Amino acid sequence: MTTGLIPGGQPPEPRPSGTLPQQRREQEGRGALHVDNRPRSSVITARAAASFEPVGRSVATARSFVRDTLQGWGFADIVDDAVVLTSELVTNAVVHAGTHADVLCLRTGDGVRIEVSDRYPEREIPLQGHPSTMGSPDREGGRGLQLCAAIAGRWGVDYTPTHKQVWFQLDLPDRPVGTRAAGPSLPADLLPLADSRVRVAVVQIDRTGAISAWNEDAEELFGYPADQVTGKPLTDLAAWPHTPGTSTGIAEALQLSRWEGSYGIRGANGRVTPVYASHLRVRDTDGDPSTVCLLVRDHERAVLQTPLRLPASDAAPAGDGQSTDPFEVFIGSPAPDDLDGLLQRTVERARDMLDGDSAFLLLATDDETELEVRASTGLPSARQRFARVPVEAGPGRYGSARMPAVHDDLLAVPGAVPLLSGTGMRSVVTVPLKVEGRLTGSLGVAAEAPGRYSNEEALRLQFAADRIALAVESARLGELERLRRGSLSFLVEASDLLAGTLDRDQTLALMAQMTVPTLATWCAVYTIADQASDPYLSYVLHEDEELIDGIKSLLSKIAPPDPVPTPGARVWSAPGEAAHEAALRSSMRSLGLTGGPTHQVTSGIGPTLATASAVGGETVVLPLVARNRVIGMLTLGKPTDEHFRQEILELAEDLSRRAALALDNARLYSERTAISQSLQRSLLPPELPDIDGVEVEVIYRAAGEGNEVGGDFYDVFPISDGAYGFAIGDVCGTGPNAAAVTGLARHALRLLAREGLSGPAVLERLNSAILDEGARSRFLTLLYGEMRPQEDGSAELKVVCAGHPLPLRLRQDGTVEPAAEPQPLLGVMEDLELYEQTVTLDPGDVLLCVTDGVTERREGTRMLGDDGLADVLTTCTGLTAGAVAARIMRAVERFASDAPSDDMAILAMRVA
C-alpha cells in the first residue's frame, strides 16, 4: 500500500481494527514518500459504516448518514466540517469516478476519523509538490483534497490496486470537562415552563423492540405498572406509528444510535399523552444492543431537547446592534433534503420564534382552492396529515389564507382556522407562502392564551415565510415529480397485471392487492351484476390480514355506497361512523352499562376496537365505469386520523378506470365462455347406452384451450329393438367451425339411421347434406356401423368405412387385424358408391376405432401410425373395454412430449 501526504502535513494514522493500535510501514520502492513510522495509539470507541451506490442521490444520503452519526455521538461542533468534506469526497467517488463509495466513521476520545473509499484507484492523486498543483477551486474535480488540506487536522490518501481511500481526521475543540452544549444565562421569567415535578420516564427497549425496563415516573405518567408492560413492544403503546412531518417511524427510530422527536403514548386510561423523547442506542457487555428512551411531556421538551449550537458569528450580536433572527439562522444552516423534514423544521422554528404553543404548515393544491396539512407541532388532536381545508373560509377579514391574519381570540370568530377547531388554541397568526404571486401554502403559529400576537409578529412570520417559500416550493415540485414518475411506473405495472388475466375473481384480487398498501390501508370492491341489481361486496383486503374479517363483517352490515357514475373520488363516512358506534357499544358492554355480564362480551372488544381504528380515517369511493355503465365501486380507506393526499386520489382514479375495463373484460369473457361451453356440450352425445353382452368405452380429447368439442366426434345410440348404431368421425380442421359440421353429422346420423336406412344409404344422404352447406362445407371421414348382439354371445357388425382409419379387431389369441376396407370420404364427391361389410365379434374380441389424431401422433420425424397402434393393441388381450381405451391413450400421450395438436377420439367395444 502506498500512502500520499500533503507537504508539511502529518502522517496519516493507520486504519484501526477493533480497539488495537496498529502501525503503518513505509513501502519500499521507487516513488515512495518518507512517512513517520512511529506508532500511534488511538482507542476506537465507536464506529459506523455505510456503502452508497454510484448515483447522484447518494451524496445527500451520505451527508445525512455522517450528520446523524456525529450528532448521535455528541460531536455537534465538527458536524458541519465533516459533512462538507464527506460531501466532496463522496461526490468524487459516485459522480466523477462512477463507483460505489464506502464511508466509515470512527470515534476516538480526541475526535473523529472519516474514511471514504472508492473503486477507481487509477485516478490521479497529488503525492507531492505545492498545493497549487491540485488545481483551481473553480474546476469540477479536486476540491475535496483542497478542502481536506484547509479544514482537516490530518488527512491522507491510501490506495491499492483495487481501491482508493481518502481519510481525514477532525479534532474536537477544547471545552470544559463534562460540557456538551451550553446556552446563555436567562432571567427566570424566560426559562421554559414545566410542572412543579418534572417526571422523566426511563424506558429500555431490547433488540426486538420489547420493553425490558419501566421506571416509576413512567408508571406515574402513563398509568401502567412495570409488570403489565414488560415484554410488550413499545409500538403497541404508541398512539400513531410515525412522527408527523418525518419519514421515520418509532420502530425505525429505535434502531438509530441517537434520535430525538415527538410522538404519543396511549395511557392506561385510554388517553394519548404527547411526549418528547430522546433515544440512545447502547449495548451490554455481551454485545446485545438495546435502546434507552427518556420521555417527558411534550410541553416540557426543553428538559431533553439538545440546544441548537450556532456558529460564533451567528451567536454574537450583529455589528449594527440588532440580533440575528432565529428563523434566519435556520435558513442559513443546511436544510433537510426531503420535503417532510424541511416542513417539520419550519413549523418547529416558527413556533420557537414566536414563542407559540403550536404551529402548522399547509400546502396549496394546484388549483389553489384547498390547503393540505403537511406538518404540525403541538397539535395532538389535529395531527391529520393531508387533511384538506378550503382556502376561503370563515367570515370577515379572517376568511382567506391569501393574506396575513391575526386572530386575537378564535372563540370570537369560530371557523376562521378550521384546523384549530377543538384544539384549545385561542390566538393565532397565519401568513401565506407565495412564489411569484401564486399561493403555495400557509404558515401559522397558535397559542392557548388569547391576544398573544400582534401585527409585529405577523410581519416577522411573513418575513420568515418569504425566506422559506421558494425552498418549500422547490422541494414540493421535486417530490411531485418523483410521485409522478412513480405513478407512471405503478400504472404501467398495474396495466400489465390486469391485462394478464381474464378471470373475474383474480381481477378483483389484483385490484385490491395493487391498492393495499401502496395507495390505501384497506380496500373493498363492490360489483354490480346489472342495472337492476344492488351493489354486492365482492372483495375486502387490509394490510393486516387479521383485520379483514372484521372489516368485511362491518361493511356487510351497512348499506353500500350509491353507484354514482360521476368520475372522481367522493368521501364515504358510513364505515367510520358504523365502526365508531360498534366500538362504543362494545366499550359500554365491557363496563357493564347494558346490564349484561361482562365476561360474555369481553372477547369481542379487541377486534371491534381494532376494526374501528382501522376504518376510522378518511374513506373514499371511486366508481368503476366501463362501456358507459357502472359495474362496481372501489372503496379505499385510511386508519384513524389519516387522510388521502390529492396525488394519491388522482392515481387511484387512473387505476380505477383501468381496473373497471379489466373487470368488465373478465365478465364478458366469463359470459362468452359459459355460452361457448354450453353450446359445445350440446354437441356431445348423451350418456352411452347399456348394451347387453357388450362393453363400450369412449375417450375424447379436443385440441385447443377452452374447447370441449372439435372436429372429431363419436356416437353410440339405439336404432331399433336389439340393434345399436355407432359412429366415429373426423371433420377437416379443429375448433368451432369444425364443431359446427360435427353437430350436423351426429344429428343427421341418428335421424337417418332410425328411418330404417342401411349404412351406405345413411352415409350417402349425409354426404348430400354436407355438400349442401356450400362454402361452409368440409370433408369428413366417417366410420359407421350397426351392431346386433347374438344369442350365442357373439355380436354381428355391419360396417362402412368412408375414408376413416380402419377399425382394428383384437382376438382372444392376441392377433390384430383390420375389420373393414377403406372407401371414399364424405363431402368431396356427389355420387358415392358405398357398401357395407359384415364382421362377427366372438366373446372376448375387441373392436378398436380411433381418429387420425391418434395414428398421426408425432415426435420429430417419428409417427405412431397404424402399425404402432396395432402393436399397442396386441398387449391388451384380456382387458376390459375401459382398460383397452386407457392403455391406448397412455401410449399416445407417452409417444411425444408436446401437447396434442389434433383432436383425438377412441371408441372401444368388447364382447363379454
PDB file of C-alpha atoms in Angstrom, residues 154-262:
ATOM      1  CA  ARG A 154      -4.772  15.406   9.429  1.00  0.00           C
ATOM      2  CA  TRP A 155      -5.609  13.738   6.135  1.00  0.00           C
ATOM      3  CA  GLY A 156      -4.175  11.371   3.587  1.00  0.00           C
ATOM      4  CA  VAL A 157      -4.755   9.064   0.645  1.00  0.00           C
ATOM      5  CA  ASP A 158      -4.240   5.293   0.693  1.00  0.00           C
ATOM      6  CA  TYR A 159      -4.634   3.241  -2.441  1.00  0.00           C
ATOM      7  CA  THR A 160      -4.327  -0.363  -3.564  1.00  0.00           C
ATOM      8  CA  PRO A 161      -4.735  -1.975  -6.978  1.00  0.00           C
ATOM      9  CA  THR A 162      -8.491  -2.150  -6.376  1.00  0.00           C
ATOM     10  CA  HIS A 163      -9.402   0.696  -4.006  1.00  0.00           C
ATOM     11  CA  LYS A 164      -8.531   4.271  -3.187  1.00  0.00           C
ATOM     12  CA  GLN A 165      -9.205   5.635   0.298  1.00  0.00           C
ATOM     13  CA  VAL A 166      -9.197   9.310   1.308  1.00  0.00           C
ATOM     14  CA  TRP A 167      -9.296   9.847   5.036  1.00  0.00           C
ATOM     15  CA  PHE A 168      -9.364  12.889   7.261  1.00  0.00           C
ATOM     16  CA  GLN A 169      -9.425  13.477  10.992  1.00  0.00           C
ATOM     17  CA  LEU A 170     -11.200  16.290  12.824  1.00  0.00           C
ATOM     18  CA  ASP A 171     -10.238  17.066  16.393  1.00  0.00           C
ATOM     19  CA  LEU A 172     -12.738  18.271  18.980  1.00  0.00           C
ATOM     20  CA  PRO A 173     -12.244  21.846  20.202  1.00  0.00           C
ATOM     21  CA  ASP A 174     -11.159  22.319  23.770  1.00  0.00           C
ATOM     22  CA  ARG A 175     -14.047  22.874  26.138  1.00  0.00           C
ATOM     23  CA  PRO A 176     -14.661  22.371  29.849  1.00  0.00           C
ATOM     24  CA  VAL A 177     -14.828  18.785  31.038  1.00  0.00           C
ATOM     25  CA  GLY A 178     -18.396  17.494  31.126  1.00  0.00           C
ATOM     26  CA  THR A 179     -19.836  20.241  28.918  1.00  0.00           C
ATOM     27  CA  ARG A 180     -21.586  19.096  25.766  1.00  0.00           C
ATOM     28  CA  ALA A 181     -23.598  22.212  24.922  1.00  0.00           C
ATOM     29  CA  ALA A 182     -24.354  25.381  26.808  1.00  0.00           C
ATOM     30  CA  GLY A 183     -26.712  28.268  26.313  1.00  0.00           C
ATOM     31  CA  PRO A 184     -26.701  31.823  27.623  1.00  0.00           C
ATOM     32  CA  SER A 185     -27.838  32.758  31.093  1.00  0.00           C
ATOM     33  CA  LEU A 186     -31.523  33.712  31.047  1.00  0.00           C
ATOM     34  CA  PRO A 187     -33.794  35.543  33.504  1.00  0.00           C
ATOM     35  CA  ALA A 188     -36.163  33.303  35.414  1.00  0.00           C
ATOM     36  CA  ASP A 189     -39.236  34.553  33.544  1.00  0.00           C
ATOM     37  CA  LEU A 190     -37.713  33.434  30.226  1.00  0.00           C
ATOM     38  CA  LEU A 191     -36.973  29.887  31.326  1.00  0.00           C
ATOM     39  CA  PRO A 192     -39.166  27.088  29.892  1.00  0.00           C
ATOM     40  CA  LEU A 193     -42.367  26.458  31.820  1.00  0.00           C
ATOM     41  CA  ALA A 194     -42.669  22.991  33.421  1.00  0.00           C
ATOM     42  CA  ASP A 195     -44.783  21.293  36.059  1.00  0.00           C
ATOM     43  CA  SER A 196     -43.715  21.557  39.672  1.00  0.00           C
ATOM     44  CA  ARG A 197     -42.471  17.983  39.453  1.00  0.00           C
ATOM     45  CA  VAL A 198     -40.817  17.124  36.147  1.00  0.00           C
ATOM     46  CA  ARG A 199     -41.141  13.426  35.552  1.00  0.00           C
ATOM     47  CA  VAL A 200     -38.723  11.731  33.207  1.00  0.00           C
ATOM     48  CA  ALA A 201     -39.877   8.305  32.127  1.00  0.00           C
ATOM     49  CA  VAL A 202     -36.941   5.947  31.549  1.00  0.00           C
ATOM     50  CA  VAL A 203     -37.861   3.040  29.294  1.00  0.00           C
ATOM     51  CA  GLN A 204     -35.419   0.466  27.985  1.00  0.00           C
ATOM     52  CA  ILE A 205     -36.207  -1.422  24.779  1.00  0.00           C
ATOM     53  CA  ASP A 206     -34.457  -4.658  23.839  1.00  0.00           C
ATOM     54  CA  ARG A 207     -33.273  -5.616  20.354  1.00  0.00           C
ATOM     55  CA  THR A 208     -36.729  -6.990  19.443  1.00  0.00           C
ATOM     56  CA  GLY A 209     -38.478  -3.709  20.282  1.00  0.00           C
ATOM     57  CA  ALA A 210     -39.993  -5.046  23.537  1.00  0.00           C
ATOM     58  CA  ILE A 211     -39.960  -3.126  26.827  1.00  0.00           C
ATOM     59  CA  SER A 212     -37.420  -4.517  29.285  1.00  0.00           C
ATOM     60  CA  ALA A 213     -37.337  -1.722  31.916  1.00  0.00           C
ATOM     61  CA  TRP A 214     -40.002   0.760  33.118  1.00  0.00           C
ATOM     62  CA  ASN A 215     -39.306   3.211  35.933  1.00  0.00           C
ATOM     63  CA  GLU A 216     -41.633   4.825  38.486  1.00  0.00           C
ATOM     64  CA  ASP A 217     -42.006   8.073  36.520  1.00  0.00           C
ATOM     65  CA  ALA A 218     -43.169   6.066  33.503  1.00  0.00           C
ATOM     66  CA  GLU A 219     -45.768   4.395  35.688  1.00  0.00           C
ATOM     67  CA  GLU A 220     -46.893   7.779  37.012  1.00  0.00           C
ATOM     68  CA  LEU A 221     -47.067   9.393  33.550  1.00  0.00           C
ATOM     69  CA  PHE A 222     -48.879   6.630  31.679  1.00  0.00           C
ATOM     70  CA  GLY A 223     -50.616   4.605  34.393  1.00  0.00           C
ATOM     71  CA  TYR A 224     -49.146   1.201  33.589  1.00  0.00           C
ATOM     72  CA  PRO A 225     -47.271  -0.763  36.262  1.00  0.00           C
ATOM     73  CA  ALA A 226     -43.962  -2.237  35.128  1.00  0.00           C
ATOM     74  CA  ASP A 227     -45.118  -5.860  35.217  1.00  0.00           C
ATOM     75  CA  GLN A 228     -48.027  -5.015  32.889  1.00  0.00           C
ATOM     76  CA  VAL A 229     -45.916  -3.582  30.050  1.00  0.00           C
ATOM     77  CA  THR A 230     -42.670  -5.544  30.369  1.00  0.00           C
ATOM     78  CA  GLY A 231     -42.226  -7.735  27.319  1.00  0.00           C
ATOM     79  CA  LYS A 232     -44.697  -5.775  25.175  1.00  0.00           C
ATOM     80  CA  PRO A 233     -43.495  -3.877  22.047  1.00  0.00           C
ATOM     81  CA  LEU A 234     -43.284  -0.129  22.549  1.00  0.00           C
ATOM     82  CA  THR A 235     -45.189   0.317  19.280  1.00  0.00           C
ATOM     83  CA  ASP A 236     -48.263  -1.238  20.978  1.00  0.00           C
ATOM     84  CA  LEU A 237     -48.447   1.776  23.272  1.00  0.00           C
ATOM     85  CA  ALA A 238     -47.727   4.370  20.570  1.00  0.00           C
ATOM     86  CA  ALA A 239     -50.740   6.429  19.575  1.00  0.00           C
ATOM     87  CA  TRP A 240     -49.504   6.802  15.993  1.00  0.00           C
ATOM     88  CA  PRO A 241     -46.769   4.823  14.246  1.00  0.00           C
ATOM     89  CA  HIS A 242     -44.984   7.731  12.556  1.00  0.00           C
ATOM     90  CA  THR A 243     -43.828  11.062  13.818  1.00  0.00           C
ATOM     91  CA  PRO A 244     -45.848  13.635  11.807  1.00  0.00           C
ATOM     92  CA  GLY A 245     -43.742  15.507   9.306  1.00  0.00           C
ATOM     93  CA  THR A 246     -40.943  12.950   9.210  1.00  0.00           C
ATOM     94  CA  SER A 247     -40.359   9.705   7.380  1.00  0.00           C
ATOM     95  CA  THR A 248     -39.022   7.887  10.464  1.00  0.00           C
ATOM     96  CA  GLY A 249     -41.357   5.723  12.484  1.00  0.00           C
ATOM     97  CA  ILE A 250     -40.851   4.693  16.094  1.00  0.00           C
ATOM     98  CA  ALA A 251     -39.707   1.214  15.079  1.00  0.00           C
ATOM     99  CA  GLU A 252     -37.044   2.728  12.825  1.00  0.00           C
ATOM    100  CA  ALA A 253     -36.076   5.366  15.401  1.00  0.00           C
ATOM    101  CA  LEU A 254     -35.334   2.645  17.955  1.00  0.00           C
ATOM    102  CA  GLN A 255     -32.667   1.267  15.614  1.00  0.00           C
ATOM    103  CA  LEU A 256     -30.771   4.578  15.296  1.00  0.00           C
ATOM    104  CA  SER A 257     -27.798   5.360  17.514  1.00  0.00           C
ATOM    105  CA  ARG A 258     -29.371   8.638  18.637  1.00  0.00           C
ATOM    106  CA  TRP A 259     -32.807  10.128  17.971  1.00  0.00           C
ATOM    107  CA  GLU A 260     -34.959  12.938  19.334  1.00  0.00           C
ATOM    108  CA  GLY A 261     -38.549  13.696  18.409  1.00  0.00           C
ATOM    109  CA  SER A 262     -42.231  13.723  19.349  1.00  0.00           C
TER     110      SER A 262
END
